[in-house]
Coordinates of C-alpha atoms and ligand atoms in Angstrom, one line a residue:
M22 CA 27.5 16.3 63.6
R23 CA 29.0 16.8 60.2
F24 CA 28.9 21.0 59.6
K25 CA 26.0 21.5 56.7
W26 CA 26.6 24.5 54.4
P27 CA 23.3 26.8 54.4
K28 CA 22.2 26.4 50.7
I29 CA 21.5 29.9 51.1
L30 CA 24.3 32.4 49.7
Q31 CA 25.1 34.7 52.0
G32 CA 26.3 37.7 49.9
V33 CA 24.9 42.0 49.3
H34 CA 23.2 43.4 46.2
P35 CA 25.4 46.4 45.3
R36 CA 23.5 48.5 43.1
Q37 CA 23.8 46.8 39.3
N38 CA 25.0 49.9 37.1
K39 CA 24.7 47.7 34.2
N40 CA 24.7 51.0 32.1
T41 CA 26.3 48.6 28.8
V42 CA 23.8 45.8 28.6
N43 CA 22.8 47.3 25.4
S44 CA 25.9 48.2 23.9
A45 CA 27.0 45.7 21.2
I46 CA 30.7 44.8 20.7
S47 CA 32.4 46.8 19.0
R48 CA 35.7 46.0 17.7
L49 CA 38.9 49.0 18.4
R50 CA 41.7 48.8 16.0
G51 CA 44.6 51.0 15.2
F52 CA 46.4 51.8 17.8
D53 CA 50.5 53.1 17.5
S54 CA 51.9 50.5 19.6
V55 CA 51.1 47.8 22.2
S56 CA 53.0 46.6 25.0
I57 CA 52.0 43.2 26.2
P58 CA 53.7 41.8 29.2
L59 CA 55.3 38.5 29.2
D60 CA 53.5 37.1 32.3
M61 CA 49.3 37.7 32.6
Q62 CA 48.4 34.2 34.6
I63 CA 48.9 32.6 37.6
G64 CA 51.9 31.1 37.3
P65 CA 55.6 31.7 36.1
G66 CA 55.5 33.8 33.1
C67 CA 57.0 33.7 29.4
E68 CA 60.9 34.1 28.5
S69 CA 60.5 36.0 25.1
L70 CA 60.9 34.7 21.9
V71 CA 62.0 38.2 19.9
K72 CA 64.9 41.0 20.1
K73 CA 64.4 44.8 19.7
G74 CA 64.2 45.3 15.8
D75 CA 62.2 42.3 14.7
P76 CA 59.1 42.6 12.8
V77 CA 56.4 40.4 13.9
E78 CA 52.7 39.7 13.2
I79 CA 49.4 38.8 14.7
G80 CA 49.1 35.8 16.2
Q81 CA 53.4 35.1 16.2
K82 CA 54.3 33.7 19.4
I83 CA 56.3 36.1 21.2
G84 CA 56.7 34.2 24.5
E85 CA 57.7 30.8 25.5
P86 CA 56.7 29.5 28.9
L87 CA 58.9 29.1 31.5
G88 CA 56.7 26.3 33.6
D89 CA 54.1 23.4 32.9
W90 CA 51.3 26.1 34.3
S91 CA 52.5 29.2 31.7
V92 CA 50.8 29.4 28.6
P93 CA 52.5 31.3 25.4
V94 CA 52.4 35.4 25.4
H95 CA 51.2 36.4 20.8
A96 CA 51.7 39.6 19.1
S97 CA 48.6 41.9 18.6
I98 CA 49.8 43.8 16.2
S99 CA 52.0 43.4 13.2
G100 CA 54.8 46.3 13.1
T101 CA 58.7 46.0 14.9
V102 CA 59.5 45.4 18.3
K103 CA 61.0 48.8 19.9
S104 CA 62.4 46.6 23.1
V105 CA 61.7 44.1 25.4
K106 CA 62.4 45.5 29.0
R107 CA 61.3 45.0 32.5
E108 CA 58.6 47.0 34.3
I109 CA 56.0 47.3 36.4
L110 CA 53.0 45.5 36.3
S111 CA 49.1 46.9 37.9
D112 CA 49.5 44.5 40.4
G113 CA 52.4 46.5 41.6
T114 CA 55.4 43.3 40.0
H115 CA 58.0 43.3 37.7
V116 CA 57.8 41.5 34.6
E117 CA 59.4 41.8 31.0
Y118 CA 56.8 43.7 28.6
V119 CA 57.5 43.5 24.4
N120 CA 56.9 46.5 23.0
I121 CA 55.6 46.5 19.6
E122 CA 55.5 49.2 17.4
S123 CA 52.3 49.0 14.9
D124 CA 52.7 49.0 11.0
G125 CA 49.3 50.0 10.1
K126 CA 49.0 46.7 8.1
E127 CA 47.4 44.2 10.3
T128 CA 49.5 41.5 8.8
V129 CA 48.2 37.7 10.3
S130 CA 50.9 35.3 11.0
A131 CA 51.5 32.3 8.7
E132 CA 51.6 30.2 12.3
V133 CA 48.0 31.3 12.8
S134 CA 45.7 28.1 11.7
P135 CA 43.1 25.9 13.3
P136 CA 44.3 23.0 15.5
E137 CA 44.0 19.6 14.7
V138 CA 43.0 17.3 17.1
H139 CA 42.2 13.8 17.9
D140 CA 41.9 12.9 21.5
R141 CA 42.3 14.5 25.4
A142 CA 45.7 15.5 25.6
G143 CA 46.0 17.0 22.5
F144 CA 42.5 19.5 23.1
V145 CA 44.3 20.0 26.4
A146 CA 48.1 21.0 24.7
A147 CA 45.8 22.9 21.9
V148 CA 44.2 25.4 24.3
R149 CA 47.4 25.5 26.0
A150 CA 49.1 27.0 22.4
S151 CA 46.3 29.1 22.0
G152 CA 47.9 31.3 25.4
L153 CA 44.3 31.1 26.8
V154 CA 43.3 31.6 30.9
G155 CA 40.9 32.0 32.3
L156 CA 39.1 35.0 31.1
G157 CA 36.4 36.2 33.8
G158 CA 38.7 37.5 36.1
A159 CA 41.0 35.2 37.9
A160 CA 44.0 34.4 35.3
F161 CA 44.0 30.6 36.5
P162 CA 45.7 28.6 33.4
T163 CA 42.9 26.9 31.2
H164 CA 44.5 23.7 30.2
I165 CA 46.0 23.4 34.1
K166 CA 41.9 23.3 35.1
M167 CA 41.1 20.4 32.0
Q168 CA 43.9 18.1 34.2
P169 CA 41.8 16.7 37.2
P170 CA 44.5 15.6 39.8
P171 CA 45.2 11.4 39.7
G172 CA 42.0 9.7 40.7
K173 CA 39.8 12.2 40.1
T174 CA 37.5 12.3 37.5
L175 CA 35.4 15.4 35.7
D176 CA 31.6 15.5 35.8
T177 CA 30.0 18.9 35.3
L178 CA 30.9 21.8 33.3
I179 CA 29.8 24.7 34.6
I180 CA 29.8 27.8 32.7
N181 CA 29.9 30.7 35.0
A182 CA 27.5 33.7 33.3
A183 CA 26.5 35.1 36.7
E184 CA 28.6 38.3 36.3
C185 CA 27.5 39.6 39.0
E186 CA 30.2 42.3 39.9
P187 CA 28.3 45.8 39.2
Y188 CA 29.2 47.4 35.8
I189 CA 30.3 45.0 33.8
T190 CA 28.5 43.6 31.1
S191 CA 30.5 42.3 28.7
D192 CA 29.6 38.7 29.2
H193 CA 26.1 39.5 28.6
R194 CA 26.8 40.5 25.5
I195 CA 29.0 37.8 24.3
C196 CA 25.9 35.7 25.2
L197 CA 23.8 37.7 23.2
E198 CA 26.1 38.1 20.4
Y199 CA 28.2 34.2 20.3
P200 CA 25.2 31.7 21.9
E201 CA 26.9 29.2 18.7
Q202 CA 30.5 29.7 19.7
I203 CA 29.2 29.6 23.2
I204 CA 27.6 26.1 22.7
K205 CA 30.2 24.7 20.2
G206 CA 32.9 25.3 22.8
I207 CA 31.0 23.4 25.5
M208 CA 30.1 20.6 23.1
L209 CA 34.2 20.8 22.8
T210 CA 35.1 20.7 25.5
C211 CA 32.7 17.9 26.7
H212 CA 33.9 15.7 23.6
Y213 CA 37.4 15.8 24.4
L214 CA 38.0 15.9 28.0
D215 CA 34.6 13.1 28.4
I216 CA 32.4 15.4 30.7
P217 CA 28.9 13.9 30.8
T218 CA 27.1 17.4 31.7
A219 CA 27.4 21.0 31.1
V220 CA 25.2 24.0 33.6
I221 CA 24.8 27.1 31.9
A222 CA 24.6 29.3 35.0
L223 CA 23.1 33.0 35.3
E224 CA 21.7 35.5 37.4
D225 CA 17.7 36.5 36.7
N226 CA 19.1 39.6 36.1
K227 CA 19.4 38.1 32.9
R228 CA 16.7 36.2 31.8
D229 CA 16.9 37.6 28.0
L230 CA 20.0 35.1 27.6
V231 CA 17.5 32.1 28.3
S232 CA 15.5 32.3 25.3
V233 CA 18.7 32.9 22.9
L234 CA 21.0 30.3 25.2
Q235 CA 18.3 27.7 24.9
A236 CA 17.3 28.3 21.3
E237 CA 21.0 27.6 20.2
I238 CA 20.9 24.4 22.5
D239 CA 18.0 22.9 21.3
K240 CA 19.8 23.5 17.6
V241 CA 22.3 20.8 18.8
K242 CA 20.4 18.1 20.8
G243 CA 21.2 14.7 19.2
A244 CA 24.6 15.8 17.6
P245 CA 27.4 13.3 18.0
D246 CA 29.5 15.5 20.4
Y247 CA 26.1 16.4 22.3
P248 CA 27.2 15.8 25.9
A249 CA 25.6 12.8 27.5
Q250 CA 23.2 14.0 29.9
G251 CA 22.5 17.6 28.3
I252 CA 23.4 21.1 28.9
S253 CA 20.7 22.8 30.6
L254 CA 20.8 26.3 32.0
R255 CA 20.6 27.3 35.6
V256 CA 19.1 30.7 36.6
L257 CA 19.7 32.1 40.3
P258 CA 18.9 34.9 42.2
T259 CA 20.6 38.1 41.4
Q260 CA 23.4 39.0 44.3
Y261 CA 26.6 39.0 44.4
P262 CA 28.9 37.2 45.0
T263 CA 27.5 34.4 42.6
G264 CA 29.7 34.2 40.0
A265 CA 32.4 33.8 42.6
E266 CA 33.7 29.2 41.2
K267 CA 33.2 28.4 44.8
V268 CA 30.2 30.3 45.4
L269 CA 28.6 29.0 42.0
I270 CA 29.8 25.7 42.5
R271 CA 28.0 25.4 45.9
L272 CA 25.1 26.7 44.3
V273 CA 24.5 25.1 41.4
N274 CA 26.1 21.5 42.3
D275 CA 25.5 21.6 46.1
R276 CA 29.6 20.5 46.4
I277 CA 31.9 22.3 48.6
V278 CA 35.5 22.7 47.0
P279 CA 38.0 21.5 50.4
E280 CA 40.5 24.5 51.2
G281 CA 43.0 24.9 49.6
G282 CA 41.9 22.5 46.5
L283 CA 40.0 23.0 43.1
P284 CA 37.1 22.6 41.7
A285 CA 38.3 19.2 40.0
D286 CA 38.3 17.8 43.6
V287 CA 35.1 17.9 43.5
G288 CA 34.6 16.9 40.3
V289 CA 33.2 20.0 38.4
L290 CA 35.3 22.1 35.8
V291 CA 34.3 25.6 35.7
Q292 CA 34.5 28.0 32.7
N293 CA 33.7 31.7 32.4
V294 CA 31.4 31.9 29.5
G295 CA 34.0 34.5 27.7
T296 CA 36.3 31.3 28.0
I297 CA 34.0 28.7 26.5
R298 CA 33.6 31.0 23.5
Y299 CA 36.9 31.9 22.9
I300 CA 38.0 27.9 22.7
A301 CA 34.9 27.8 20.0
E302 CA 36.8 30.6 18.2
Y303 CA 40.5 29.1 18.7
F304 CA 39.4 25.9 16.9
E305 CA 37.6 27.5 14.3
T306 CA 39.9 30.4 13.6
G307 CA 43.3 29.0 15.2
M308 CA 44.0 32.8 16.5
P309 CA 45.5 32.7 19.9
L310 CA 44.3 34.9 22.5
V311 CA 45.7 38.3 21.2
T312 CA 42.6 40.6 21.6
K313 CA 39.7 41.2 24.9
I314 CA 36.6 42.3 25.2
V315 CA 36.5 44.9 28.2
T316 CA 33.2 46.9 29.6
I317 CA 34.5 50.8 29.7
D318 CA 32.3 52.6 32.3
G319 CA 32.1 54.4 35.1
S320 CA 31.2 57.8 36.6
A321 CA 33.5 59.9 34.6
V322 CA 33.3 58.2 31.3
S323 CA 31.7 59.7 28.6
S324 CA 30.2 57.1 26.3
P325 CA 30.4 53.4 28.1
A326 CA 30.8 51.0 25.8
N327 CA 32.0 47.3 25.5
L328 CA 34.5 47.0 23.3
E329 CA 37.1 44.5 21.6
V330 CA 40.3 45.4 21.7
P331 CA 43.9 44.3 21.5
I332 CA 46.0 42.8 24.6
G333 CA 48.4 45.4 25.3
A334 CA 46.8 48.4 24.7
A335 CA 47.5 51.0 26.8
I336 CA 43.9 51.8 28.8
V337 CA 44.6 55.5 27.9
E338 CA 44.4 55.1 24.5
V339 CA 41.0 52.4 24.5
V340 CA 39.4 55.3 26.8
E341 CA 40.3 58.0 24.2
K342 CA 39.5 55.7 21.7
S343 CA 36.1 55.0 22.8
G344 CA 35.0 58.4 23.7
G345 CA 37.4 60.0 26.4
C346 CA 36.3 61.3 29.9
K347 CA 33.8 63.9 30.4
I348 CA 35.8 64.9 33.9
E349 CA 39.1 64.0 34.9
A350 CA 38.7 60.7 36.8
A351 CA 39.6 60.2 40.6
K352 CA 40.4 57.0 40.1
V353 CA 40.8 54.2 38.0
I354 CA 40.2 50.3 38.6
M355 CA 40.9 47.6 36.6
G356 CA 37.9 44.8 36.7
G357 CA 34.5 45.8 39.1
P358 CA 34.3 47.8 42.0
M359 CA 33.9 45.0 44.3
M360 CA 37.3 43.1 43.3
G361 CA 39.0 45.2 40.9
V362 CA 42.2 46.4 41.2
A363 CA 42.9 50.5 41.4
I364 CA 46.1 51.2 39.4
D365 CA 47.9 54.1 38.9
D366 CA 49.2 55.0 35.7
L367 CA 47.0 54.8 32.9
S368 CA 49.5 53.9 30.5
R369 CA 49.1 50.3 31.8
P370 CA 48.0 47.5 29.1
I371 CA 44.7 45.8 29.0
L372 CA 45.6 42.1 29.7
K373 CA 44.4 38.9 28.8
H374 CA 41.9 38.9 32.3
N375 CA 40.9 42.2 32.4
N376 CA 37.3 42.4 32.1
A377 CA 36.3 46.2 32.8
I378 CA 37.9 49.6 33.3
L379 CA 36.0 52.1 35.3
M380 CA 36.9 55.8 35.8
L381 CA 35.5 57.2 38.7
D382 CA 34.8 60.6 39.4
E383 CA 35.9 61.9 43.2
K384 CA 32.7 61.2 44.8
D385 CA 32.1 57.2 44.0
A386 CA 36.1 57.0 44.2
A387 CA 36.1 58.5 47.7
L388 CA 37.7 56.3 50.2
P389 CA 35.3 56.8 53.5
K390 CA 37.4 57.1 56.9
E391 CA 37.4 53.9 58.8
I392 CA 36.4 54.2 63.0
A393 CA 36.1 51.6 65.6
C394 CA 34.1 48.8 64.9
I395 CA 30.8 48.2 67.2
Q396 CA 30.6 44.4 67.0
C397 CA 27.6 44.6 64.4
G398 CA 28.3 40.8 63.4
R399 CA 27.2 42.5 60.0
C400 CA 30.2 41.1 57.7
T401 CA 30.5 38.1 59.0
R402 CA 26.2 37.8 58.0
A403 CA 27.5 38.9 54.4
C404 CA 30.7 36.5 54.2
P405 CA 30.0 33.6 51.6
M406 CA 33.1 31.8 52.8
L407 CA 31.0 32.0 56.4
L408 CA 34.2 33.3 57.7
M409 CA 34.8 35.8 60.8
P410 CA 36.5 38.8 59.0
T411 CA 36.7 41.0 62.1
T412 CA 39.0 38.2 63.3
L413 CA 41.0 37.9 60.7
D414 CA 41.4 41.7 60.0
M415 CA 42.8 41.7 63.5
A416 CA 45.0 38.3 63.2
A417 CA 46.5 40.5 60.0
R418 CA 46.6 44.2 61.4
I419 CA 48.7 42.3 64.9
Q420 CA 50.5 39.6 61.9
D421 CA 49.3 36.6 64.2
C422 CA 49.9 33.5 61.6
E423 CA 48.9 30.7 64.0
K424 CA 45.7 33.2 63.9
L425 CA 45.2 33.5 60.5
N426 CA 45.5 29.7 59.7
R427 CA 43.1 29.1 62.4
Y428 CA 40.3 31.0 61.1
H429 CA 40.9 29.9 57.6
V430 CA 41.7 33.0 55.8
M431 CA 42.9 31.2 52.8
N432 CA 39.4 30.4 52.0
C433 CA 38.5 34.1 51.9
I434 CA 37.9 34.5 48.2
E435 CA 38.4 37.8 48.5
C436 CA 35.5 39.2 47.4
G437 CA 34.8 42.3 49.1
C438 CA 31.2 41.4 50.9
C439 CA 32.4 42.2 54.4
T440 CA 34.1 45.6 53.5
Y441 CA 30.8 46.6 52.0
V442 CA 28.1 45.8 54.7
C443 CA 30.2 47.4 57.4
P444 CA 29.2 50.4 58.9
S445 CA 32.4 51.7 60.6
K446 CA 33.8 51.1 56.8
R447 CA 36.6 49.2 58.6
Y448 CA 39.3 48.2 55.9
L449 CA 38.5 44.5 56.2
L450 CA 39.3 43.2 53.1
Q451 CA 42.7 45.1 52.3
N452 CA 43.8 43.5 55.7
I453 CA 42.9 40.5 54.9
R454 CA 44.6 40.2 52.1
I455 CA 47.7 41.2 53.4
G456 CA 47.1 38.4 55.9
K457 CA 47.0 35.8 52.7
T458 CA 50.2 37.3 51.9
I459 CA 51.8 36.7 55.5
V460 CA 50.5 33.4 55.1
R461 CA 52.0 32.5 51.8
Q462 CA 55.3 34.4 52.7
T463 CA 55.3 32.0 56.2
G464 CA 53.8 28.7 54.1
K465 CA 52.5 27.8 56.1
S466 CA 48.5 27.7 54.7
Ligands
SF4_795 S1 36.2 37.9 54.7 FE1 36.7 37.3 52.5 S2 35.4 36.1 51.6 FE2 34.6 36.9 53.5 S3 33.3 38.9 52.6 FE3 35.3 39.4 53.1 S4 36.5 39.4 51.1 FE4 34.4 38.0 51.1
SF4_796 S1 30.3 44.8 59.8 FE1 32.0 46.1 60.4 S2 31.6 46.9 62.9 FE2 30.0 45.4 62.4 S3 31.3 43.7 62.9 FE3 32.0 43.8 61.0 S4 33.8 44.7 61.3 FE4 32.5 45.3 62.9

């Protein structure tokens, strides 16, 4: 008998803390310097096109892709290259950084001009040239997602506006402030990739977006580029992790992405709402991806806000310019509290895929002590991928690669639901991540 996945998402309901939902996006300027890593994506990074002493302007290409999956990197301020050197990235890897000192002029490069595109290949090439990767947090190169494997076709574009992580509201604000660009980005993508239908998926805690987005959809209905089967809105129950790509496809299309596969394997292209908006902006202005919209929040922050900042700006400067901290932060997280990464150095730069910086006080940052598993099964019931977190946890602890594979560790989307619900505070996700690394290193996924 074929296994049928439940329609109901398992998941959890963490406290939402969407404190910045009414905070309009404001643009921060005037940074004295930026440090731009040449590797900010899944796949190989770039090699530097500049050297110490070179003048650079905003939008100028400074990193040349090293492989088919790579996208170029561009200068986010104008000024002088102070150094090109290897430094540590927030995930612990060492990559080359281009450090630029500002000249205070914000001169835009003559390279910046809207792309001229006539066909599918030209569209995908232009998206790649913009330096775009998934802006929702995954940093998966967008141009790769747009090219389905041989024999597959894309029939649905899903716009991920779920934003199910607590605290983060940057996508919510993008929908409120740039609805026209979102619909334009959808039309461009559907037109050039020949996708007949688009669905904007959001959680029911964002009902204020429905009328805003529907009004924009109504304006373009019947236009020559309007997708053949239309653009629709899908309001989903608020439940973490609705916005995880594989979960979202199951909820919207009732399709299951195979283990190790991509959404294109089931005919779907999923784009974060910020990514799709940026496509429209790039085709209007030609400005490569040099800024990022992020939410700054957390119990240690004085003024929670949504900000547009240059890529490569130091986190410490961003926080200071937005009002600073009311108390010393005990933990700083890049991303949300469920899937984000704790960082140890506030001089780390804003990356293309950062969507939030959380500064937490000691109480919020405290890591509970783990005790023995009481076999309650809550972690298994919460797992949206129908995995057995306890089994994976134990297999990872004893480095049992065969068992990790047998229990499909690579299907884990690292949502953290298992850890969140565990009454024994077991370090499930932490160990499962190690288990995935073990499988990757042995090449037996
Ligand atoms: S096992 Fe992975 S997918 Fe399942 S709840 Fe835990 S972190 Fe999420
Ligand atoms: S939720 Fe925690 S205590 Fe319960 S079975 Fe899972 S690991 Fe064990």
